[in-house]
Structure formats: C-alpha cells, structure tokens
Short mmCIF file of C-alpha atoms in Angstrom, two decimals:
data_model
loop_
_atom_site.label_atom_id
_atom_site.label_comp_id
_atom_site.label_asym_id
_atom_site.label_seq_id
_atom_site.Cartn_x
_atom_site.Cartn_y
_atom_site.Cartn_z
CA MET R 654 73.21 7.61 -3.19
CA ALA R 655 71.92 5.77 -6.18
CA LYS R 656 69.73 7.83 -8.38
CA LYS R 657 66.19 6.57 -8.78
CA ARG R 658 65.36 5.52 -12.26
CA PRO R 659 62.55 7.52 -13.77
CA GLN R 660 59.27 5.63 -13.84
CA THR R 661 57.65 5.30 -17.20
CA LYS R 662 53.91 5.14 -17.35
CA ALA R 663 52.39 2.90 -19.94
CA THR R 664 49.48 4.34 -21.79
CA ARG R 665 46.33 2.53 -20.70
CA PRO R 666 43.48 2.09 -23.13
CA GLN R 667 40.63 4.42 -22.27
CA LEU R 668 37.31 2.69 -21.77
CA THR R 669 33.92 4.34 -21.89
CA GLU R 670 31.41 3.71 -19.11
CA GLY R 671 29.54 1.20 -21.23
CA GLU R 672 32.69 -0.80 -22.00
CA ILE R 673 33.80 -1.41 -18.41
CA PRO R 674 33.07 -5.06 -17.57
CA VAL R 675 32.08 -6.44 -14.18
CA VAL R 676 34.98 -8.08 -12.32
CA GLY R 677 35.63 -9.29 -8.78
CA ALA R 678 35.23 -6.67 -6.06
CA ARG R 679 38.92 -6.82 -5.06
CA GLU R 680 40.32 -6.92 -8.59
CA PRO R 681 41.76 -3.81 -10.26
CA CYS R 682 39.06 -1.79 -11.96
CA PRO R 683 39.19 -2.34 -15.75
CA CYS R 684 38.87 1.42 -16.28
CA GLY R 685 42.59 1.80 -15.51
CA SER R 686 42.24 4.00 -12.41
CA GLY R 687 44.48 1.74 -10.33
CA ARG R 688 41.81 1.32 -7.67
CA ARG R 689 39.97 -1.85 -6.80
CA TYR R 690 36.73 -2.39 -8.68
CA LYS R 691 34.59 -2.12 -5.53
CA ALA R 692 36.05 1.33 -4.78
CA CYS R 693 35.70 2.56 -8.35
CA HIS R 694 33.05 1.61 -10.90
CA GLY R 695 31.81 -1.19 -8.64
CA ARG R 696 30.43 1.36 -6.18
CA ALA R 697 27.58 2.26 -8.52
CA ALA R 698 26.87 -1.41 -9.17
CA ALA R 699 26.77 -2.20 -5.44
CA HIS R 700 24.43 0.73 -4.86
CA ALA R 701 22.13 -0.45 -7.65
CA VAL R 702 21.97 -3.94 -6.14
CA THR R 703 21.10 -2.52 -2.72
CA GLU R 704 18.23 -0.60 -4.29
CA LEU R 705 16.79 -3.75 -5.89
CA VAL R 706 17.28 -6.51 -3.34
CA GLN R 707 14.30 -5.84 -1.06
CA ARG R 708 11.58 -7.09 -3.43
CA PRO R 709 13.29 -8.67 -6.44
CA PHE R 710 10.02 -10.07 -7.84
CA GLU R 711 7.94 -6.91 -7.46
CA GLY R 712 6.08 -6.10 -10.67
CA LEU R 713 6.08 -9.67 -11.94
CA PRO R 714 2.76 -11.51 -12.26
CA GLY R 715 2.38 -13.80 -9.24
CA GLU R 716 4.96 -12.14 -6.99
CA GLY R 717 3.81 -14.21 -4.00
CA ASP R 718 4.24 -17.44 -5.94
CA TRP R 719 7.74 -16.41 -7.05
CA VAL R 720 8.64 -16.01 -3.37
CA ALA R 721 7.02 -19.33 -2.48
CA LEU R 722 8.84 -21.23 -5.23
CA ARG R 723 12.12 -19.63 -4.18
CA GLU R 724 11.77 -20.38 -0.45
CA LEU R 725 8.98 -22.88 0.32
CA VAL R 726 8.21 -25.32 -2.48
CA PRO R 727 10.56 -28.24 -3.21
CA ALA R 728 9.43 -29.19 -6.71
CA ALA R 729 7.42 -26.99 -9.06
CA THR R 730 7.53 -25.63 -12.59
CA VAL R 731 5.98 -22.65 -14.39
CA GLU R 732 5.86 -21.90 -18.10
CA LEU R 733 7.30 -18.42 -18.68
CA PRO R 734 5.93 -16.25 -21.51
CA LEU R 735 8.59 -13.92 -22.90
CA LYS R 736 7.78 -10.33 -23.78
CA ASP R 737 9.18 -10.67 -27.31
CA GLY R 738 8.08 -14.26 -27.82
CA LEU R 739 10.23 -17.38 -27.98
CA PRO R 740 13.37 -17.28 -30.14
CA GLU R 741 13.62 -19.65 -33.08
CA GLY R 742 14.60 -23.11 -31.94
CA VAL R 743 13.34 -22.61 -28.37
CA PRO R 744 9.99 -24.41 -27.99
CA SER R 745 9.49 -23.36 -24.34
CA VAL R 746 10.99 -21.63 -21.31
CA THR R 747 10.18 -23.19 -17.95
CA LEU R 748 11.01 -21.89 -14.49
CA ALA R 749 11.86 -24.72 -12.07
CA THR R 750 12.43 -24.56 -8.33
CA VAL R 751 15.72 -26.44 -8.66
CA LEU R 752 17.64 -28.27 -11.37
CA PRO R 753 19.93 -31.32 -11.26
CA MET R 754 23.46 -30.63 -10.06
CA ALA R 755 22.15 -27.22 -8.90
CA TRP R 756 22.59 -25.88 -12.44
CA PRO R 757 21.35 -22.29 -12.85
CA ALA R 758 19.82 -23.26 -16.21
CA LEU R 759 19.75 -26.04 -18.77
CA ARG R 760 19.24 -25.97 -22.52
CA ARG R 761 17.74 -29.33 -23.33
CA ASP R 762 18.47 -31.39 -26.43
CA ASP R 763 15.20 -30.25 -28.00
CA GLY R 764 16.15 -26.59 -27.48
CA SER R 765 13.78 -25.92 -24.58
CA VAL R 766 15.11 -24.03 -21.55
CA LEU R 767 14.82 -24.88 -17.85
CA LEU R 768 15.66 -21.99 -15.51
CA GLY R 769 16.47 -22.78 -11.85
CA LEU R 770 15.14 -20.45 -9.16
CA GLN R 771 16.67 -21.82 -5.94
CA ASN R 772 20.28 -20.87 -6.59
CA ASP R 773 22.78 -18.50 -5.02
CA THR R 774 22.77 -15.09 -6.69
CA PRO R 775 26.20 -13.43 -6.95
CA SER R 776 24.90 -9.90 -7.56
CA GLY R 777 22.37 -9.78 -4.72
CA ASP R 778 19.50 -9.11 -7.13
CA ILE R 779 17.81 -12.40 -7.92
CA SER R 780 15.80 -10.92 -10.77
CA ARG R 781 18.88 -9.58 -12.57
CA ASP R 782 20.82 -12.81 -12.07
CA LEU R 783 17.90 -14.87 -13.38
CA ALA R 784 17.57 -12.64 -16.43
CA ASP R 785 21.28 -12.94 -17.21
CA THR R 786 21.12 -16.72 -16.85
CA LEU R 787 18.01 -16.92 -19.03
CA LEU R 788 19.56 -14.89 -21.85
CA ARG R 789 22.64 -17.09 -21.82
CA ALA R 790 20.49 -20.23 -21.79
CA LEU R 791 18.53 -19.03 -24.81
CA ALA R 792 21.81 -18.69 -26.71
CA ALA R 793 23.44 -21.88 -25.40
CA GLU R 794 23.96 -24.99 -27.48
CA PRO R 795 21.19 -27.57 -27.03
CA GLY R 796 22.09 -30.24 -24.50
CA THR R 797 24.26 -28.01 -22.29
CA PRO R 798 23.87 -26.54 -18.79
CA VAL R 799 24.50 -22.86 -18.06
CA GLN R 800 26.93 -22.02 -15.28
CA ALA R 801 26.60 -19.24 -12.71
CA ARG R 802 28.30 -15.89 -13.12
CA ARG R 803 27.99 -12.38 -11.79
CA ALA R 804 25.38 -10.51 -13.82
CA PRO R 805 26.31 -7.10 -15.25
CA ALA R 806 25.01 -4.34 -12.99
CA ASP R 807 23.20 -2.67 -15.87
CA GLY R 808 21.80 -5.88 -17.34
CA PRO R 809 18.07 -6.54 -17.75
CA ARG R 810 15.88 -7.99 -15.04
CA MET R 811 13.13 -10.59 -15.37
CA GLN R 812 10.63 -7.72 -15.36
CA ASP R 813 12.23 -6.60 -18.64
CA LEU R 814 12.11 -10.03 -20.29
CA LEU R 815 8.75 -11.51 -19.29
CA ASP R 816 5.34 -10.65 -20.71
CA PRO R 817 3.71 -8.39 -18.06
CA GLU R 818 0.30 -9.68 -19.12
CA GLY R 819 1.36 -13.31 -18.87
CA VAL R 820 -0.11 -15.72 -16.35
CA PHE R 821 2.11 -17.23 -13.65
CA GLU R 822 0.60 -20.62 -12.80
CA PRO R 823 2.90 -22.94 -10.80
CA VAL R 824 2.50 -26.68 -11.16
CA VAL R 825 3.60 -28.43 -7.97
CA HIS R 826 5.17 -31.87 -8.45
CA SER R 827 5.61 -34.74 -6.01
CA GLY R 828 9.18 -35.26 -7.28
CA PHE R 829 11.74 -34.02 -9.77
CA GLU R 830 11.03 -36.28 -12.73
CA PHE R 831 10.44 -33.13 -14.78
CA TRP R 832 14.23 -32.73 -14.89
CA VAL R 833 14.58 -35.22 -17.72
CA PRO R 834 12.27 -36.36 -20.53
CA ASP R 835 13.09 -40.01 -19.81
CA PRO R 836 14.00 -40.53 -16.12
CA GLU R 837 14.55 -44.27 -16.63
CA ASN R 838 17.45 -43.62 -19.00
CA ALA R 839 18.99 -40.57 -17.31
CA ALA R 840 22.76 -40.25 -16.99
CA PRO R 841 24.12 -41.82 -13.78
CA GLU R 842 24.98 -38.52 -12.08
CA VAL R 843 21.58 -37.05 -12.94
CA ALA R 844 19.79 -40.21 -11.79
CA ALA R 845 21.65 -40.09 -8.47
CA SER R 846 20.81 -36.42 -8.01
CA LEU R 847 17.18 -37.15 -8.86
CA GLU R 848 16.99 -39.92 -6.29
CA ARG R 849 18.46 -37.75 -3.54
CA ALA R 850 16.17 -34.86 -4.36
CA ASN R 851 13.03 -37.00 -4.40
CA ALA R 852 13.93 -38.48 -1.02
CA ALA R 853 14.24 -35.02 0.54
CA ALA R 854 11.14 -33.44 -1.02
CA ILE R 855 8.40 -32.49 1.46
CA PRO R 856 4.89 -33.21 0.12
CA THR R 857 3.46 -29.82 -0.86
CA VAL R 858 0.15 -28.67 -2.37
CA LYS R 859 -0.84 -25.24 -3.66
CA LEU R 860 -4.30 -24.13 -2.53
CA THR R 861 -6.69 -23.20 -5.32
CA GLY R 862 -9.07 -20.83 -3.50
CA VAL R 863 -6.52 -18.19 -2.43
CA ASP R 864 -3.27 -16.85 -3.88
CA ALA R 865 0.22 -18.07 -2.93
CA ALA R 866 -0.83 -20.38 -0.07
CA TYR R 867 0.95 -23.75 0.22
CA TRP R 868 0.11 -26.72 2.41
CA CYS R 869 2.94 -29.06 3.34
CA GLU R 870 3.20 -32.33 5.24
CA THR R 871 5.87 -33.07 7.82
CA PRO R 872 6.25 -36.11 10.09
CA GLU R 873 4.85 -34.47 13.25
CA LYS R 874 2.37 -31.92 11.90
CA ASN R 875 1.28 -30.20 8.74
CA HIS R 876 1.59 -26.52 7.93
CA LEU R 877 0.07 -23.81 5.78
CA ARG R 878 2.47 -21.11 4.63
CA TRP R 879 0.81 -18.20 2.89
CA VAL R 880 2.77 -15.47 1.08
CA MET R 881 0.82 -12.22 1.40
CA PRO R 882 1.34 -9.02 -0.63
CA HIS R 883 0.14 -6.50 1.97
CA PRO R 884 2.49 -3.96 3.63
CA GLU R 885 4.08 -5.68 6.63
CA GLU R 886 2.98 -3.27 9.37
CA GLN R 887 -0.60 -3.19 8.11
CA LEU R 888 -0.69 -6.98 7.80
CA LEU R 889 0.68 -7.55 11.30
CA ASP R 890 -1.93 -5.18 12.73
CA ALA R 891 -4.68 -7.07 10.92
CA LEU R 892 -3.38 -10.47 12.04
CA ALA R 893 -3.15 -9.17 15.61
CA ARG R 894 -6.79 -8.01 15.51
CA LEU R 895 -7.92 -11.44 14.36
CA HIS R 896 -5.64 -13.29 16.77
CA ALA R 897 -6.86 -11.29 19.78
CA ALA R 898 -10.46 -11.95 18.74
CA GLY R 899 -9.84 -15.70 18.43
CA ARG R 900 -10.47 -15.59 14.68
CA SER R 901 -7.00 -16.31 13.30
CA SER R 902 -7.24 -20.11 13.09
CA LEU R 903 -8.18 -22.23 10.08
CA GLY R 904 -10.39 -24.60 12.01
CA GLU R 905 -10.26 -26.89 15.00
CA GLY R 906 -6.76 -27.80 16.10
CA THR R 907 -5.11 -25.25 13.81
CA ARG R 908 -3.09 -22.29 15.05
CA LEU R 909 -1.42 -19.20 13.63
CA VAL R 910 2.08 -19.58 15.04
CA GLY R 911 3.94 -16.65 13.51
CA SER R 912 5.37 -15.46 10.23
CA PHE R 913 8.60 -14.86 8.37
CA ARG R 914 9.84 -12.32 5.86
CA ALA R 915 11.03 -13.38 2.43
CA HIS R 916 12.05 -11.08 -0.42
CA GLY R 917 10.08 -8.14 0.92
CA LEU R 918 6.85 -10.02 1.66
CA THR R 919 5.40 -11.46 4.88
CA VAL R 920 4.52 -15.16 5.13
CA PRO R 921 2.14 -16.13 7.97
CA VAL R 922 2.41 -19.77 9.08
CA TRP R 923 -0.25 -22.02 10.61
CA ASP R 924 0.31 -25.33 12.37
CA LEU R 925 -2.20 -27.98 11.31
CA PRO R 926 -2.93 -31.39 12.82
CA SER R 927 -1.32 -34.20 10.86
CA GLY R 928 -4.72 -35.41 9.67
CA VAL R 929 -5.63 -32.06 8.05
CA SER R 930 -5.06 -32.18 4.31
CA ALA R 931 -4.78 -29.40 1.76
CA ALA R 932 -8.39 -30.00 0.71
CA ASP R 933 -9.48 -29.61 4.34
CA VAL R 934 -8.12 -26.05 4.56
CA GLU R 935 -9.38 -24.77 1.21
CA LYS R 936 -12.69 -23.45 2.60
CA PRO R 937 -11.25 -22.19 5.93
CA ALA R 938 -8.51 -20.33 4.04
CA THR R 939 -11.05 -18.62 1.80
CA GLU R 940 -13.09 -17.61 4.85
CA PHE R 941 -9.96 -16.35 6.59
CA ALA R 942 -9.12 -14.20 3.55
CA GLU R 943 -12.49 -12.49 3.95
CA ARG R 944 -11.88 -11.84 7.66
CA LEU R 945 -8.40 -10.57 6.89
CA ALA R 946 -9.73 -8.13 4.27
CA THR R 947 -12.06 -6.62 6.89
CA ALA R 948 -9.25 -6.37 9.44
CA LEU R 949 -6.93 -4.76 6.90
CA ALA R 950 -9.52 -2.07 6.22
CA SER R 951 -9.65 -1.00 9.88
CA ASP R 952 -7.60 2.01 10.94
CA ALA R 953 -8.66 1.99 14.60
CA PRO R 954 -5.83 1.96 17.17
CA LEU R 955 -4.95 -1.48 18.48
CA THR R 956 -6.41 -2.40 21.83
CA THR R 957 -4.26 -3.67 24.69
CA ASP R 958 -5.04 -7.28 23.81
CA GLU R 959 -4.34 -6.63 20.14
CA ARG R 960 -1.00 -5.00 20.92
CA ARG R 961 -0.10 -7.99 23.06
CA ALA R 962 -1.07 -10.33 20.21
CA ARG R 963 0.97 -8.27 17.77
CA GLY R 964 4.00 -8.44 20.04
CA GLY R 965 3.71 -12.19 20.17
CA LEU R 966 3.53 -12.45 16.38
CA THR R 967 6.46 -10.09 15.93
CA ASN R 968 8.63 -11.96 18.44
CA ARG R 969 8.12 -15.15 16.45
CA GLN R 970 8.98 -13.57 13.12
CA VAL R 971 12.15 -14.48 11.28
CA THR R 972 13.71 -13.21 8.06
CA LEU R 973 14.72 -15.68 5.36
CA SER R 974 16.04 -13.16 2.85
#
C-alpha cells in the first residue's frame, strides 16, 4: 500500500477581529479558520443585522418621512445636515428617492452628493448601507457614481452621521429633473432613464397640516397614505374604535380601507374620490389626527363592534418590509 505523503500546513497570517473584512456568506472566512464566512465571523454580522432591520430609521428626525420616501413617494429630495458638517469640496448632501440608472449615490461635477434611498440593501440594514454609501460618495471623485456593496457589519449608520437636531423636510417633485443640473443637455442614457421615470411617476403631494401623510393620484381613485409612529397594536385599537363609531373617514366619499407595515411603522390608507385633491383633505386630516389622539389615549377594552372592526383592518394589512 502506498504510504500517504505527510500534509504540510502553511502558516496562515493571523488577523485580529478588527482586520477581518466582510466577504460573501459562502466564501472562506478571511480569519483562516477554514469555515465559510457565514458560519464563522459572519454569524455575528448576521445577528447584528437582524437586530437592526425592524426599524432602520428609528432615531432619525422625520422617521415617518424616511419610510414614506423609501416606499411611497416617487420623486422627492431632502437636504441632509451632517453631524460634523460638510467636508471641504462638498457643497451639499441631498437624499433622493431614486437616482438615474438606480445608482446608490452620485458625486456631481460640482462636488455635491446625491444619495439614493430606494435601492436594494445587501446587509439587510438600510441605515448602515446608506451610511456606507454616503461615506464613499463623500470621498469619490467629482462626476462619478458610487456602486453598491455590502456594508461592513460594524460600520456607522445614518444615525451616527446625521445631525440629530437637523430638520428633515422632504420636497416632493412632479418629476426627476433634479437628477441633473441641465436636463436638456443630459447624457443620452441619463435622458432616457429620466424620460422613463417621469412617465411612471404617480402625482404625489405631502400634506402640510400633519406629519408623514401623502396624497397620491391614480387613474381610478386617489389615496391618502399616512405613516404613523404609534405602536402597532395601540394604533390598530384606536383605528378600530374610530371605524366602529363611523369616525374614521376623511369626509364624504372617503374610506379607511386598511393599512400596511413598512420598516417597523404602520401606514393607514384611505381611498378618496378622484375629485378630492390634497388641499381638500388637509383640514379633514388635521381633524382626524385630533380624533385619533383621543382614541389612542383610551385604555378601555374593545367592544364587540370595535373588535370586529379591528379584525377587518388586520385582515387587510400587508407588510412591505
């Protein structure tokens, strides 16, 4: 029988915890253990992502508007104030719902940064992915887009980079002309992307009297979608109380039809007649907010009718994220 040749083991470089990079889940772990990354140092990263994914925008000013711009609003921008101020050569940082060619970020020729919100997030934590993209955009050469990548599990989140006292004030646009300083002279591929995006954009208006409520127009009927910060169970109880009492509408012909979950928050939805504009629901929405506050303060058990109303709302609830 042939004798087996002795196996020699090459000496692997020893890496400290802080030096181990993030790689694909099925790739060998860079620490040299011989195991796949997901079964080795990737386990801690996966656990960290699970901890953060439920409400990625919690703690940021305007959490409800972050959710709305991620899931509901076609075209909008927000100026972002950084905690440590703008770096030299960066005149502004602007969050945008979406960018041309679905770029995660773009460093413009003048040095300003556009950060896209409606993109896939490889790590599962939108806030961490956005922060990683933003930092790379701030360091990118002017006139270049920033590509997607998997953010380091221990990297900063947007909560670490943005001024906690800053104001989050979305500006809703009718189209995506904000992509380029001069739309008439845009590159052909950008112009084509701009045309397609404008054609698909649903007219949307942000209400001014209440927070994170957005009116939109569709061919058959209009809608109001309102991102609310209250705990889900408490909010559903309050909506059920109002619905059972016939006080959940926003005026004649309007109807609370259900809600959906998005990034840890609940978003009630009303159907509106096609003739009802955003201006028409400003006052009814403010009055509804007052009724809702009263209902939220009640801790009385739900009545039979209220439980039935709650069941109907729950059965029509869907989860977007």
